[in-house]
mmCIF file with all atom_site columns, C-alpha atoms in Angstrom:
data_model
loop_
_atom_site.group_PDB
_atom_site.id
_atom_site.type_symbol
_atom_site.label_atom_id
_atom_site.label_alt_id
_atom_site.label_comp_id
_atom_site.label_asym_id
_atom_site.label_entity_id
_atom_site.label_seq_id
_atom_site.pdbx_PDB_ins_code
_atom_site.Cartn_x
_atom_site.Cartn_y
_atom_site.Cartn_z
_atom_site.occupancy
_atom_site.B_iso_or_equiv
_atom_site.pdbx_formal_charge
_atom_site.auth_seq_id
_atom_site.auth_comp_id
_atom_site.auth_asym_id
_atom_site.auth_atom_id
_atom_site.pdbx_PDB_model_num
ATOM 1   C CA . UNK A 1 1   ? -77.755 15.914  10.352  1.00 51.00 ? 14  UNK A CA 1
ATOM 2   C CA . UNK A 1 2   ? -76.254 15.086  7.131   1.00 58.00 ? 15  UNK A CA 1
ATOM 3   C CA . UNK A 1 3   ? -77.893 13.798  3.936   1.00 67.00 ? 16  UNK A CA 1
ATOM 4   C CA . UNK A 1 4   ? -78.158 9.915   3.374   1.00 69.00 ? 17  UNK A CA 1
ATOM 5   C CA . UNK A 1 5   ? -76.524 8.779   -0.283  1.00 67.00 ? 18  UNK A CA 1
ATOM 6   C CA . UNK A 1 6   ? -78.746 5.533   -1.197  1.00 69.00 ? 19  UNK A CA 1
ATOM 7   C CA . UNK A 1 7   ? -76.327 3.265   -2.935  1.00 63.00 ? 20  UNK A CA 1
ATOM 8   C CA . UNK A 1 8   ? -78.208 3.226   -6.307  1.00 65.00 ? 21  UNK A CA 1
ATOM 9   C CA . UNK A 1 9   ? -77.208 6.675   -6.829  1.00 64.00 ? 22  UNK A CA 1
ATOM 10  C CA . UNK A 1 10  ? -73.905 6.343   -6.833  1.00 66.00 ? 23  UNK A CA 1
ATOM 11  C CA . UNK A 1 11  ? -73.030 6.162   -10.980 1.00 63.00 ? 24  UNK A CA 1
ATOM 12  C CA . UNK A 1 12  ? -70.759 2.853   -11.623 1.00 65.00 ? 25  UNK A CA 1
ATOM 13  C CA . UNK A 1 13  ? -67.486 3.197   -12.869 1.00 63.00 ? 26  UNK A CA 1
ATOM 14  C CA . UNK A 1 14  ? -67.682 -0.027  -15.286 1.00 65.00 ? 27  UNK A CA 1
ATOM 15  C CA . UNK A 1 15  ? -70.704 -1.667  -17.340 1.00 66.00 ? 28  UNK A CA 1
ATOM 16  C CA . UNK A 1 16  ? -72.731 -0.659  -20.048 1.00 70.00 ? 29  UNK A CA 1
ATOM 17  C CA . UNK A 1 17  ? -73.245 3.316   -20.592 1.00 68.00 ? 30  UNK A CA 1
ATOM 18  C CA . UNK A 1 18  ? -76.234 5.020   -19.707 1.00 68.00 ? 31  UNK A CA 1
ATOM 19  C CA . UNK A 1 19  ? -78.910 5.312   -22.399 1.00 74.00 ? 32  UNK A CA 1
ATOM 20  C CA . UNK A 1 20  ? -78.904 8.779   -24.028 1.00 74.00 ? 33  UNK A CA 1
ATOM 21  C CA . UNK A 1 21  ? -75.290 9.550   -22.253 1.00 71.00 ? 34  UNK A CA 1
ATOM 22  C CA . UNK A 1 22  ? -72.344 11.366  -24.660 1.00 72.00 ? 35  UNK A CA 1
ATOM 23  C CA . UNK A 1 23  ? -69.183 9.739   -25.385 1.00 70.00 ? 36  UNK A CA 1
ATOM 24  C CA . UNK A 1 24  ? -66.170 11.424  -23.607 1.00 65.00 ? 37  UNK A CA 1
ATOM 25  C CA . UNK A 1 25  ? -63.480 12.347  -26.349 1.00 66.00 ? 38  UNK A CA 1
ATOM 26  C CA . UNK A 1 26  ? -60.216 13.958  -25.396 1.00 61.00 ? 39  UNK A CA 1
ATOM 27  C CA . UNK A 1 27  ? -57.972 15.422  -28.599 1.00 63.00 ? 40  UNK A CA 1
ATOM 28  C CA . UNK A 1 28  ? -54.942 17.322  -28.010 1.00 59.00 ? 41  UNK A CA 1
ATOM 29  C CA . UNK A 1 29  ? -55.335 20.726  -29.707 1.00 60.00 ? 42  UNK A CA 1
ATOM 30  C CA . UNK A 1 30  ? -54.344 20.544  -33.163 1.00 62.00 ? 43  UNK A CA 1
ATOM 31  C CA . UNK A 1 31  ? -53.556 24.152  -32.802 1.00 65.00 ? 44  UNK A CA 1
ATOM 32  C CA . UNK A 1 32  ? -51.744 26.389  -30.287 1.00 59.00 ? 45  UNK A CA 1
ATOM 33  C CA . UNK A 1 33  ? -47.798 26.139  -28.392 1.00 59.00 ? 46  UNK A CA 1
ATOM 34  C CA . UNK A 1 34  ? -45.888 22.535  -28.995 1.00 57.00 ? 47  UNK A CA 1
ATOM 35  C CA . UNK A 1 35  ? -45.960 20.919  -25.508 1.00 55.00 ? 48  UNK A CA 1
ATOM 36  C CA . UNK A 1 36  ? -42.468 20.906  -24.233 1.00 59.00 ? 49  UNK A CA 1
ATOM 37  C CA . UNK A 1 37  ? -41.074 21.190  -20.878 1.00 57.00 ? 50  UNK A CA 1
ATOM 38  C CA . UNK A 1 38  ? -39.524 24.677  -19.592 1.00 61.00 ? 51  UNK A CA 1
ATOM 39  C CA . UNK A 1 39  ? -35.976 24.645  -18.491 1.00 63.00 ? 52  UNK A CA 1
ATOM 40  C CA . UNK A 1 40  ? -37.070 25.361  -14.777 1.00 64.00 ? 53  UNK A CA 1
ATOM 41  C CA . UNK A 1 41  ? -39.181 21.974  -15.043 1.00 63.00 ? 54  UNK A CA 1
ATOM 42  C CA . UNK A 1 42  ? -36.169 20.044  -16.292 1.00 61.00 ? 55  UNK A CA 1
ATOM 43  C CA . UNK A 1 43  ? -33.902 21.465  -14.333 1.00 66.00 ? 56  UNK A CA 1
ATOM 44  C CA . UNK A 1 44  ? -35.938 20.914  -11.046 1.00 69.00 ? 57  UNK A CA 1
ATOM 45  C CA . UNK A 1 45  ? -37.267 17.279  -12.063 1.00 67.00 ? 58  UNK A CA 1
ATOM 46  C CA . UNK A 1 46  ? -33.736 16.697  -12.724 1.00 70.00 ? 59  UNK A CA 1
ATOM 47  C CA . UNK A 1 47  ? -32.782 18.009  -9.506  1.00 70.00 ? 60  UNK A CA 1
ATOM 48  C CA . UNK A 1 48  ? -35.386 15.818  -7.427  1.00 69.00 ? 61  UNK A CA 1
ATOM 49  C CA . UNK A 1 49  ? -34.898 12.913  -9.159  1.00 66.00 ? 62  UNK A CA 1
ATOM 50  C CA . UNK A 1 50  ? -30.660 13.285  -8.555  1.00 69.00 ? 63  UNK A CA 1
ATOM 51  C CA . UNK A 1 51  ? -31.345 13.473  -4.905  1.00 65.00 ? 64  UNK A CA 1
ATOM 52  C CA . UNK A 1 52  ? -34.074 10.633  -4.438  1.00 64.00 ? 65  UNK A CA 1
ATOM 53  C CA . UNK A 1 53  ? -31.077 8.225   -6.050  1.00 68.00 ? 66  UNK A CA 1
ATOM 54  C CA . UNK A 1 54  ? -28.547 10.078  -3.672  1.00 64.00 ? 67  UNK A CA 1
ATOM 55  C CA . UNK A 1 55  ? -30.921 9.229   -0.719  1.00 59.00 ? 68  UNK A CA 1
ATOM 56  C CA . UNK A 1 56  ? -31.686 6.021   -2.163  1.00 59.00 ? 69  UNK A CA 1
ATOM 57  C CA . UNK A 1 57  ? -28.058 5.172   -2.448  1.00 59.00 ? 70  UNK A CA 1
ATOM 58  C CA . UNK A 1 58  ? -26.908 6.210   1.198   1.00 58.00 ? 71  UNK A CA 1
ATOM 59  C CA . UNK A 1 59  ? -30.205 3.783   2.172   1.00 54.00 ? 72  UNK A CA 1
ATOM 60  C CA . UNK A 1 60  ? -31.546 6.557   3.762   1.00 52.00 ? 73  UNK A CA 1
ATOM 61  C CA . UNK A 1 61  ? -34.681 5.693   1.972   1.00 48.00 ? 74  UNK A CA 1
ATOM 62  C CA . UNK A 1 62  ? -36.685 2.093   3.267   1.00 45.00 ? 75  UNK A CA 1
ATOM 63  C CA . UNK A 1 63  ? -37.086 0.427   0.189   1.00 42.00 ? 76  UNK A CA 1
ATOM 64  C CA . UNK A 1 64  ? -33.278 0.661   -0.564  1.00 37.00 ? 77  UNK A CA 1
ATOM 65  C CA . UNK A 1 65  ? -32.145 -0.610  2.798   1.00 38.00 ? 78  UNK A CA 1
ATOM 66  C CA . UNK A 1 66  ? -29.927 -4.025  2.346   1.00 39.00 ? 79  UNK A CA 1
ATOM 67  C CA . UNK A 1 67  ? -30.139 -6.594  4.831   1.00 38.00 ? 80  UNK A CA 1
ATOM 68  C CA . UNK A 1 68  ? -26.722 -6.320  6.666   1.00 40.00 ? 81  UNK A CA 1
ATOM 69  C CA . UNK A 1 69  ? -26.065 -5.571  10.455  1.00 36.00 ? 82  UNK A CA 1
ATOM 70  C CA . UNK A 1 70  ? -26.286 -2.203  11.601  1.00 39.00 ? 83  UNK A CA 1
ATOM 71  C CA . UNK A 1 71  ? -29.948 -2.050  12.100  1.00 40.00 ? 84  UNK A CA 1
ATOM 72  C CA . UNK A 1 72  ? -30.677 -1.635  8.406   1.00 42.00 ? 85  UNK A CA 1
ATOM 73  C CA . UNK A 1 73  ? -33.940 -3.006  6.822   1.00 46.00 ? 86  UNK A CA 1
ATOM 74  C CA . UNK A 1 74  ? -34.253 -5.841  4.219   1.00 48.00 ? 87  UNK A CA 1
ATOM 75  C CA . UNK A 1 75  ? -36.477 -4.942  1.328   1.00 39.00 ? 88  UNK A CA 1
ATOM 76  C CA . UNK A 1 76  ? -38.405 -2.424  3.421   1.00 49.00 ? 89  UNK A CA 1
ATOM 77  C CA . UNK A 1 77  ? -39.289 -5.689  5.994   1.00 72.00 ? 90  UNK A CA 1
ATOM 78  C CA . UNK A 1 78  ? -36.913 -6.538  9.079   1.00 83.00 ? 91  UNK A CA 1
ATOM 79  C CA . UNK A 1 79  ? -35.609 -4.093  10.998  1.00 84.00 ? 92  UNK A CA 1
ATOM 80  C CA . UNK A 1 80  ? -32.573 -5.564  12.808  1.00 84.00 ? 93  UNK A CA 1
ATOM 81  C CA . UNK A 1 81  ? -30.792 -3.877  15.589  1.00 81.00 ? 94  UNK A CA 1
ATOM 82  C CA . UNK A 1 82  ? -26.904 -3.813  15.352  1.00 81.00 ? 95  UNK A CA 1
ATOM 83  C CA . UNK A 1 83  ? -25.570 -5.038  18.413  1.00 75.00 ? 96  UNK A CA 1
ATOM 84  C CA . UNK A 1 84  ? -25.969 -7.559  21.169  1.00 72.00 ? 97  UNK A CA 1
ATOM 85  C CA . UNK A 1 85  ? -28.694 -6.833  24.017  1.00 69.00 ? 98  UNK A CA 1
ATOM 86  C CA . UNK A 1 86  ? -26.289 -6.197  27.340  1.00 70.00 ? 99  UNK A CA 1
ATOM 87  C CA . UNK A 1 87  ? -28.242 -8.980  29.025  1.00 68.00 ? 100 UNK A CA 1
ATOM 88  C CA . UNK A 1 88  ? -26.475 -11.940 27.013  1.00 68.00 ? 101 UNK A CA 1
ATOM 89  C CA . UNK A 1 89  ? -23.316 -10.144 26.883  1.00 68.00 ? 102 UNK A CA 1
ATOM 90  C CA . UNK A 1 90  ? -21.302 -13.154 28.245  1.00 71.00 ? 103 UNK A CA 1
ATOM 91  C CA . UNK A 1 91  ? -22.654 -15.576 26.100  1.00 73.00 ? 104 UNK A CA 1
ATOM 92  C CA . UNK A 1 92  ? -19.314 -16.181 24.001  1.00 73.00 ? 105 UNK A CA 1
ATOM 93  C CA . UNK A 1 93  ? -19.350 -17.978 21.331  1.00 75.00 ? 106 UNK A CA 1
ATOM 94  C CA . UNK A 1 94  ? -22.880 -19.312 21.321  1.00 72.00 ? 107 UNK A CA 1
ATOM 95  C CA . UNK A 1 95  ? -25.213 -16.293 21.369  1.00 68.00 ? 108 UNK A CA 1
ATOM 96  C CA . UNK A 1 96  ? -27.758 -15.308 23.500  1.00 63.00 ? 109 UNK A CA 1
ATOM 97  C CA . UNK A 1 97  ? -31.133 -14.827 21.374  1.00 66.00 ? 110 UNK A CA 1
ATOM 98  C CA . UNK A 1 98  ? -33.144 -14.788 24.032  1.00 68.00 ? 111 UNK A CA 1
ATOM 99  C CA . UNK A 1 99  ? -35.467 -17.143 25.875  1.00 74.00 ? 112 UNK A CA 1
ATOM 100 C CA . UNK A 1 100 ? -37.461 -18.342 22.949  1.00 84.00 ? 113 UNK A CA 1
ATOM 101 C CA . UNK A 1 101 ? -35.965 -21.455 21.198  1.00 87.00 ? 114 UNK A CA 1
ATOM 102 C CA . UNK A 1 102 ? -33.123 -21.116 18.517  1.00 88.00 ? 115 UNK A CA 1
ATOM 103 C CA . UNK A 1 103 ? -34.683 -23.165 15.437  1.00 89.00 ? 116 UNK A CA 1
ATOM 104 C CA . UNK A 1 104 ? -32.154 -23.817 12.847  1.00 87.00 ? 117 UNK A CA 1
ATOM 105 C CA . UNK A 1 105 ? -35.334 -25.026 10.974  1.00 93.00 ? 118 UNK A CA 1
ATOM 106 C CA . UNK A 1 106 ? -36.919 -21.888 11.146  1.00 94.00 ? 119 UNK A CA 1
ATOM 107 C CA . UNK A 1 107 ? -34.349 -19.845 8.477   1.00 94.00 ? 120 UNK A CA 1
ATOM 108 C CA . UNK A 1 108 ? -34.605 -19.761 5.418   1.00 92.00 ? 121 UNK A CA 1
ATOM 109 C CA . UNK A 1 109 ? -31.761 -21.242 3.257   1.00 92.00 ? 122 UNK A CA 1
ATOM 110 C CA . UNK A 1 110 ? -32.603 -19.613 -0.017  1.00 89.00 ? 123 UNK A CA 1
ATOM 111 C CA . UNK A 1 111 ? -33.805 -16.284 -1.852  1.00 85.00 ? 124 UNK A CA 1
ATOM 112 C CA . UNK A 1 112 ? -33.187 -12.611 -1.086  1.00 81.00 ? 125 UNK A CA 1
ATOM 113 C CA . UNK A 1 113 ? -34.589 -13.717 2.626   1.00 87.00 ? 126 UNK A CA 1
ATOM 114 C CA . UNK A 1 114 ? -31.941 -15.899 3.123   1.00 90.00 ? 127 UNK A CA 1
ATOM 115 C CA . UNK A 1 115 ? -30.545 -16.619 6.869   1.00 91.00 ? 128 UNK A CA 1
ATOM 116 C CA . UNK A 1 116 ? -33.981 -14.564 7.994   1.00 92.00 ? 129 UNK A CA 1
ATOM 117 C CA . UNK A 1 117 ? -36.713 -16.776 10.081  1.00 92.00 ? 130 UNK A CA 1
ATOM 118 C CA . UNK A 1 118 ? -39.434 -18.625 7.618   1.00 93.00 ? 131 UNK A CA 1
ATOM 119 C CA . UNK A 1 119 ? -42.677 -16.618 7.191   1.00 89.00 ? 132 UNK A CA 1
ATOM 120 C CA . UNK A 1 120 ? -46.338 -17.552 6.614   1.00 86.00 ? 133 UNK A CA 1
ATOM 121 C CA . UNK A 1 121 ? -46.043 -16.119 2.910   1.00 77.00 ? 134 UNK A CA 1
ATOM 122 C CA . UNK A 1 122 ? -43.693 -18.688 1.808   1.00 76.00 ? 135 UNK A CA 1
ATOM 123 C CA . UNK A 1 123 ? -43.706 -21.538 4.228   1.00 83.00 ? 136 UNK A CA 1
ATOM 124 C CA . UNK A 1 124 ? -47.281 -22.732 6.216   1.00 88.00 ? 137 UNK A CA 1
ATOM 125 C CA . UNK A 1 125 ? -45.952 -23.527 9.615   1.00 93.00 ? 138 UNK A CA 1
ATOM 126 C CA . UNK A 1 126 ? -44.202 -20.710 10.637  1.00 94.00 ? 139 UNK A CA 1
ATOM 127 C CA . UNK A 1 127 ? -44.951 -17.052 11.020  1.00 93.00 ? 140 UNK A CA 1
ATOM 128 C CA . UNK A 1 128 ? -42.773 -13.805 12.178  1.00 91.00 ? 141 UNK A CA 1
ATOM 129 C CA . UNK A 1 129 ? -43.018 -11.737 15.443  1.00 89.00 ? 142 UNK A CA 1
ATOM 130 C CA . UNK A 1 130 ? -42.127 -8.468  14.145  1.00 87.00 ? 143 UNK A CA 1
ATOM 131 C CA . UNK A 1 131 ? -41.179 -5.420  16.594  1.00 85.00 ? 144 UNK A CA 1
ATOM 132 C CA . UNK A 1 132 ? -41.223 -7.769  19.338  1.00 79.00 ? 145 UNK A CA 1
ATOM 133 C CA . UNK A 1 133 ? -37.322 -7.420  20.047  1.00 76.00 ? 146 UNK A CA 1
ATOM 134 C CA . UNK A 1 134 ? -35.455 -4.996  22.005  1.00 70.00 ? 147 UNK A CA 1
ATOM 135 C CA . UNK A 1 135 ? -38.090 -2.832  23.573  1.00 71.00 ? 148 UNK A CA 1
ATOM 136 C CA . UNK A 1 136 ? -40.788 -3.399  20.729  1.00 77.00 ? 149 UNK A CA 1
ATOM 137 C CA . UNK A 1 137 ? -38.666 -1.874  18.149  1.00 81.00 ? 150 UNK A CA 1
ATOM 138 C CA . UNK A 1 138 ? -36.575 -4.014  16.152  1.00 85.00 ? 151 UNK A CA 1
ATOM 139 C CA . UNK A 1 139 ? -37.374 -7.464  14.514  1.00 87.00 ? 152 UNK A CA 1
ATOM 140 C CA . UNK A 1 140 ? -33.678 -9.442  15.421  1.00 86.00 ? 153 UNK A CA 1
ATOM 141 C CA . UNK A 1 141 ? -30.349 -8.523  16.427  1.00 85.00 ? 154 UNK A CA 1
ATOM 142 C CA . UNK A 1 142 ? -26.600 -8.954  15.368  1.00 85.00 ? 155 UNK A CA 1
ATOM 143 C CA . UNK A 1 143 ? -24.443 -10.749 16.877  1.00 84.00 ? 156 UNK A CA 1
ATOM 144 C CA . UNK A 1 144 ? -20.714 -10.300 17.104  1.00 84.00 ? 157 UNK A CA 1
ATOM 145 C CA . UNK A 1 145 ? -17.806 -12.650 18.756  1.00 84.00 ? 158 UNK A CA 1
ATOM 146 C CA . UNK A 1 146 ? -14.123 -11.451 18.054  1.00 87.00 ? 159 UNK A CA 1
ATOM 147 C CA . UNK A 1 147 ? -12.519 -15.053 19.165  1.00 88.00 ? 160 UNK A CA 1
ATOM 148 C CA . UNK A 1 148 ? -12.490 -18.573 17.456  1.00 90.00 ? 161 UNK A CA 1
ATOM 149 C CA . UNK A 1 149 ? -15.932 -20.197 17.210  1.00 87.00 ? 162 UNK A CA 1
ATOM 150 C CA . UNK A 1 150 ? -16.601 -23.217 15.505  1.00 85.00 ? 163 UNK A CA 1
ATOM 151 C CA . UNK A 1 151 ? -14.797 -22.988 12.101  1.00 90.00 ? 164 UNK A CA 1
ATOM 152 C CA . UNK A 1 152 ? -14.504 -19.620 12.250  1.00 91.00 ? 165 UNK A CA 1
ATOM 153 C CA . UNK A 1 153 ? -11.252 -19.032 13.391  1.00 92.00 ? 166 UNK A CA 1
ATOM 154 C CA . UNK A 1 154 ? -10.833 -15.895 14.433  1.00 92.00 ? 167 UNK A CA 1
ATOM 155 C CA . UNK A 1 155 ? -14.505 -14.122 14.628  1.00 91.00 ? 168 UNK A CA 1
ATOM 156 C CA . UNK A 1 156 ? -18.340 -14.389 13.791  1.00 89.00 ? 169 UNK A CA 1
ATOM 157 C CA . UNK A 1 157 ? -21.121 -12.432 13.301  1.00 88.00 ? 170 UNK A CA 1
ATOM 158 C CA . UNK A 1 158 ? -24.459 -13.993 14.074  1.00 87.00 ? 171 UNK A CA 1
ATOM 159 C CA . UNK A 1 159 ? -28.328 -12.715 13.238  1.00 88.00 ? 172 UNK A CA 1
ATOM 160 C CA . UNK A 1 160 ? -30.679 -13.448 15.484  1.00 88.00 ? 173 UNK A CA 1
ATOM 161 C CA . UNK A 1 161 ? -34.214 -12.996 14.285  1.00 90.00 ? 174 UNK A CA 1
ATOM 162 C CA . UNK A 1 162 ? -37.774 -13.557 15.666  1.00 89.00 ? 175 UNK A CA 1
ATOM 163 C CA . UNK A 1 163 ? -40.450 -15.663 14.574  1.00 92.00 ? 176 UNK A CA 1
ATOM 164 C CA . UNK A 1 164 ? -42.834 -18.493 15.367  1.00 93.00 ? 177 UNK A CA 1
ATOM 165 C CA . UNK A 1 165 ? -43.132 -22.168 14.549  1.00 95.00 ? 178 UNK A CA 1
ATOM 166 C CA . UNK A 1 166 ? -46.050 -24.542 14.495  1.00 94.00 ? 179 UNK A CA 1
ATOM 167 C CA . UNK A 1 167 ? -45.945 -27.280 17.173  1.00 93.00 ? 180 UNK A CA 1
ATOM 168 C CA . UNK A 1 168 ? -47.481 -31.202 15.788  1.00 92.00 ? 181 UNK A CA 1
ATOM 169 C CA . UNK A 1 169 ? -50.758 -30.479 18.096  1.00 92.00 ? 182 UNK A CA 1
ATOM 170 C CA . UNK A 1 170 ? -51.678 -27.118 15.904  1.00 90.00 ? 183 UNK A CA 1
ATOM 171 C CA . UNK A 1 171 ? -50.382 -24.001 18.407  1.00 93.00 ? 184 UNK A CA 1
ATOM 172 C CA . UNK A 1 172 ? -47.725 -21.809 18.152  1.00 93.00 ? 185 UNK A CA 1
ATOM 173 C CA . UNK A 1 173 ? -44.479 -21.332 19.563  1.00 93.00 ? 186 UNK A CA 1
ATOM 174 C CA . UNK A 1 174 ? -42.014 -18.578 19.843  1.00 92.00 ? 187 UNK A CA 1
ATOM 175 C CA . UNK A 1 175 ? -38.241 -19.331 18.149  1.00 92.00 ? 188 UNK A CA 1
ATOM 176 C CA . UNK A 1 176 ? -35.704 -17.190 16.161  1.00 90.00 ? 189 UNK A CA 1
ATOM 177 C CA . UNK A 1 177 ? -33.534 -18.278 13.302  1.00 92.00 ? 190 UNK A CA 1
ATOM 178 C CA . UNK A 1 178 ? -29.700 -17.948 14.472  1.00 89.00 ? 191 UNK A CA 1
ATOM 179 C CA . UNK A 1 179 ? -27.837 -17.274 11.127  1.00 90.00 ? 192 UNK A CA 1
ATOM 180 C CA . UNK A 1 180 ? -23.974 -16.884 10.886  1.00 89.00 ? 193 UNK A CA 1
ATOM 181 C CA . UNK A 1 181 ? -23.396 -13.255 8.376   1.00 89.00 ? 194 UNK A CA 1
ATOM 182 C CA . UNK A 1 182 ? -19.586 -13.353 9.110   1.00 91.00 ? 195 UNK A CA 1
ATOM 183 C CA . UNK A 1 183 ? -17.359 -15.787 9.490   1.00 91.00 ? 196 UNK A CA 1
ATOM 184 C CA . UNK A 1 184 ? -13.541 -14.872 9.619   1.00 92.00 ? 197 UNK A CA 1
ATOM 185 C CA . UNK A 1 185 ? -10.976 -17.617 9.685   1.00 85.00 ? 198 UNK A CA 1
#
């Protein structure tokens, strides 16, 4: 059996101090060593902070993953896998994102999120369906068409990317922001 704490002894960490209780003071030493840091230190800080930025700049780190196709994350938030899914493989020019309903409401058209489906955060009415793509892993796809499509002339590259949108009677329904990356013509 284990002791019971009772809330009122548990000292708080703000308010008035206790009556009685000794003010903390900390001084560095006015005598002793200088405080410096040993060449080891440096050297290894150094060291670890050299190959965080390497890391960081190969993106093998999540916050420093960019938003572009190859199943890279934006901002540490969508993870978006780099091909098409073999199902919709004939779908041409018009791609196949699945069976829920392309929206081209649903993206957003500004900010670092831009061509990504609206989220609850910055828009009421619409909210994202993350890791349902692709076997529960990946929040959208890429999307890529080597022929004439549109205006693009010679290839695109569409995103698609999950998310849901909020119908006039109140529920939800399940669409995904189609968003041209590439466009060659």
């Amino acid at each position: 059996m284990t002791d019971m704490i009772d809330l009122d002894d548990i000292p708080p960490l703000r308010g008035p101090r206790p009556e009685g209780a000794a003010k903390v003071r900390r001084r560095v030493p006015a005598e002793g060593p200088p405080l410096h840091l040993a060449r080891r230190s440096l050297l290894s800080g150094l060291a670890a902070a050299g190959g965080t930025m390497g890391l960081a700049a190969l993106g093998a780190l999540p916050p420093a993953r960019q938003a572009i196709e190859g199943g890279y994350r934006l901002v540490g938030y969508y993870d978006i896998y780099p091909k098409c899914p073999s199902y919709a493989s004939s779908h041409n020019c018009s791609p196949g994102c699945g069976p829920s309903l392309v929206c081209s409401t649903c993206c957003q058209t500004k900010g670092y999120r831009k061509g990504f489906h609206k989220s609850k955060y910055l828009y009421s009415g619409y909210m994202l369906r993350p890791n349902q793509c692709y076997a529960g892993k990946y929040d959208g796809w890429t999307w890529a068409y080597a022929h004439p499509c549109g205006k693009c002339k010679k290839s695109v590259t569409w995103r698609c990317h999950d998310g849901w949108k909020k119908n006039s009677h109140g529920s939800y329904y399940k669409t995904i922001c189609r968003w041209a990356t590439s466009c060659k013509s």
